[in-house]
Tab-separated table of C-alpha atoms in Angstrom:
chain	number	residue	atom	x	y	z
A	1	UNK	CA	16.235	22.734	-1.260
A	2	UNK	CA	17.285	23.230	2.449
A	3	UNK	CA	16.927	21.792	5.241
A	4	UNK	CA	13.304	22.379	6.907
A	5	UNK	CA	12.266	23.262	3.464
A	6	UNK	CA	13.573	19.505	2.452
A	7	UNK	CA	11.967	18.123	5.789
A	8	UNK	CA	8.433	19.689	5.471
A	9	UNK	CA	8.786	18.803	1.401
A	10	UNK	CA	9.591	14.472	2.289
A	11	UNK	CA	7.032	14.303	4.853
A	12	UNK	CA	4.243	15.856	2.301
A	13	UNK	CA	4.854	13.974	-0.816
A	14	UNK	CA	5.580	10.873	1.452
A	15	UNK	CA	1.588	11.542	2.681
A	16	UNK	CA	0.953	11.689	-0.753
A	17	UNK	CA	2.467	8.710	-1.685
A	18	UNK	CA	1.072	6.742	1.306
A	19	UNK	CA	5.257	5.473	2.291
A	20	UNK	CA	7.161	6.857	5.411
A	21	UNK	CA	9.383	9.544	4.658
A	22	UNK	CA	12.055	8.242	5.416
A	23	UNK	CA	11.830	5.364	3.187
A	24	UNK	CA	11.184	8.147	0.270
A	25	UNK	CA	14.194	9.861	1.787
A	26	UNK	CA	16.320	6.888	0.902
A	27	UNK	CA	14.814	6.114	-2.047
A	28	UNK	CA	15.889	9.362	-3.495
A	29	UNK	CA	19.339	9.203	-2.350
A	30	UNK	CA	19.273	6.139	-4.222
A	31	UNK	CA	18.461	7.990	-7.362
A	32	UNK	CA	20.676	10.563	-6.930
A	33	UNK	CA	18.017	13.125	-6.260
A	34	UNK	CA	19.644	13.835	-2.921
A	35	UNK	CA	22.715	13.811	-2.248
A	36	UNK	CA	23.934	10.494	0.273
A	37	UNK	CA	25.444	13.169	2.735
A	38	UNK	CA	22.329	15.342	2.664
A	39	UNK	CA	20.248	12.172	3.249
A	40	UNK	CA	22.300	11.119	6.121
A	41	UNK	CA	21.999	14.023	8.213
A	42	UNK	CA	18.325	14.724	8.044
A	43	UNK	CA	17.488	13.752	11.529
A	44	UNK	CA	14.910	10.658	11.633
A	45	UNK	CA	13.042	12.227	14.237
A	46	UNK	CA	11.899	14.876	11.849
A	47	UNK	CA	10.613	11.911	9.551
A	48	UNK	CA	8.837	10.083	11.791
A	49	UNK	CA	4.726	9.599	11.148
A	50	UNK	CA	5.609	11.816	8.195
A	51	UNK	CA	6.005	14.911	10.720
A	52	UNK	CA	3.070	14.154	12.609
A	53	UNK	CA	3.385	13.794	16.491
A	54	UNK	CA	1.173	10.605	16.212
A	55	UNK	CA	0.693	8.267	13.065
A	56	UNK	CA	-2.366	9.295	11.296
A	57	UNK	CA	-5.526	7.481	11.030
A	58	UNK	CA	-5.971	6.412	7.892
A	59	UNK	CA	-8.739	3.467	6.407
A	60	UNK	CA	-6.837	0.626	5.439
A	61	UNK	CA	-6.614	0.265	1.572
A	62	UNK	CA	-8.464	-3.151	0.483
A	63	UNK	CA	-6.437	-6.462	0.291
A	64	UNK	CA	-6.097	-6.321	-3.667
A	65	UNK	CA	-6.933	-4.370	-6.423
A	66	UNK	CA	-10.968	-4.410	-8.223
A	67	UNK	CA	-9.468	-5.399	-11.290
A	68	UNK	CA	-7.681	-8.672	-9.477
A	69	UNK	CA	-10.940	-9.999	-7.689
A	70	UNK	CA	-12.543	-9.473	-11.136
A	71	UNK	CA	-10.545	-12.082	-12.998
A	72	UNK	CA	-10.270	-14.215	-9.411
A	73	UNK	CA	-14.412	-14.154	-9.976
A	74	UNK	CA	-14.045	-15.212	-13.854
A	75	UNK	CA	-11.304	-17.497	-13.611
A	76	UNK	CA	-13.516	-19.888	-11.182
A	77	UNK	CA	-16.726	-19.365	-13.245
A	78	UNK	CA	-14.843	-20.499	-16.095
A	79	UNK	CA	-13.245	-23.741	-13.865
A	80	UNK	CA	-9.899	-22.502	-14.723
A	81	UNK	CA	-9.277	-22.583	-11.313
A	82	UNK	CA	-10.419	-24.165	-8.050
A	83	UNK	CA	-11.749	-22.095	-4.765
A	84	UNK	CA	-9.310	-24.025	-2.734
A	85	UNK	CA	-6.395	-23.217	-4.798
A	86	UNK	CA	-7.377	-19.496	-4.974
A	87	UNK	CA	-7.747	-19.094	-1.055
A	88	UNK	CA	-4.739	-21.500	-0.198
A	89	UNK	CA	-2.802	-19.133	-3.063
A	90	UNK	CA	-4.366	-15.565	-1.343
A	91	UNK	CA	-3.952	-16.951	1.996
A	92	UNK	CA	-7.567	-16.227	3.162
A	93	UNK	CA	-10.451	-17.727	4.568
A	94	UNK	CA	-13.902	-18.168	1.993
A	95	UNK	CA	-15.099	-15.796	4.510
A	96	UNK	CA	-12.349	-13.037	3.574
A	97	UNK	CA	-13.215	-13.976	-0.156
A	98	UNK	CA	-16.716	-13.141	0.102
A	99	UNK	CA	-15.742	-9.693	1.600
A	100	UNK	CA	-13.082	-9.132	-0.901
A	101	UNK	CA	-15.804	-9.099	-3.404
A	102	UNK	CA	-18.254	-7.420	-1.438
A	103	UNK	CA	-15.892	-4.478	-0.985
A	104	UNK	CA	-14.972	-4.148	-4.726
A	105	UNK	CA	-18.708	-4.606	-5.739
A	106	UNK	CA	-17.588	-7.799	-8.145
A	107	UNK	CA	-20.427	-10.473	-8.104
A	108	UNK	CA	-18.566	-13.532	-6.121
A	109	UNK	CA	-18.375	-16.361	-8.869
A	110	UNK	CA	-20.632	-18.985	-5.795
A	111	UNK	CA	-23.030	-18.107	-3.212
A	112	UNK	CA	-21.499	-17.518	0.213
């Protein structure tokens, strides 16, 4: 692949992938799917906001995954572990945790 074939390739899959290109860029040098010099001399201009003048707007994804705040919810039902412990451990407020399982649809193992 050329140049601004290689260019306009990085900046869609990195979209796909929801990374920068440039990190993907690297990332495949580092695998040896591009070659280091290749890498190097893609401009990072060309890369920036994935090709975009301006970053896109995107939603933010949620803090963790619906699976995760499922077993968060069973594992404090069960008492095998404390509220405190999980929010001091996540790093969020109880009010955070009552969105978190708000947003995933997971019944919160209290009332908030």
């Amino acid at each position: 692949m050329a140049g601004d074939e290689l260019i306009v390739r990085l900046n869609a899959v990195a979209d796909e992938l929801r990374v920068t290109a440039s990190a993907l860029r690297w990332r495949l040098v580092g695998l040896d799917w591009i070659d280091k010099d290749i890498g190097r001399g893609i401009a990072e201009d060309r890369l920036r906001n994935n090709g975009r003048s301006k970053p896109a707007e995107e939603p933010l994804l949620p803090l963790f995954s619906p699976t995760f705040v499922e077993v968060i919810g069973k594992a404090v039902n069960e008492g095998r572990v404390a509220m405190r412990r999980v929010l001091h451990l996540l790093g969020i407020s109880i009010d955070d945790l009552a969105d978190l399982f708000a947003v995933h649809s997971v019944e919160a193992p209290y009332e908030l």
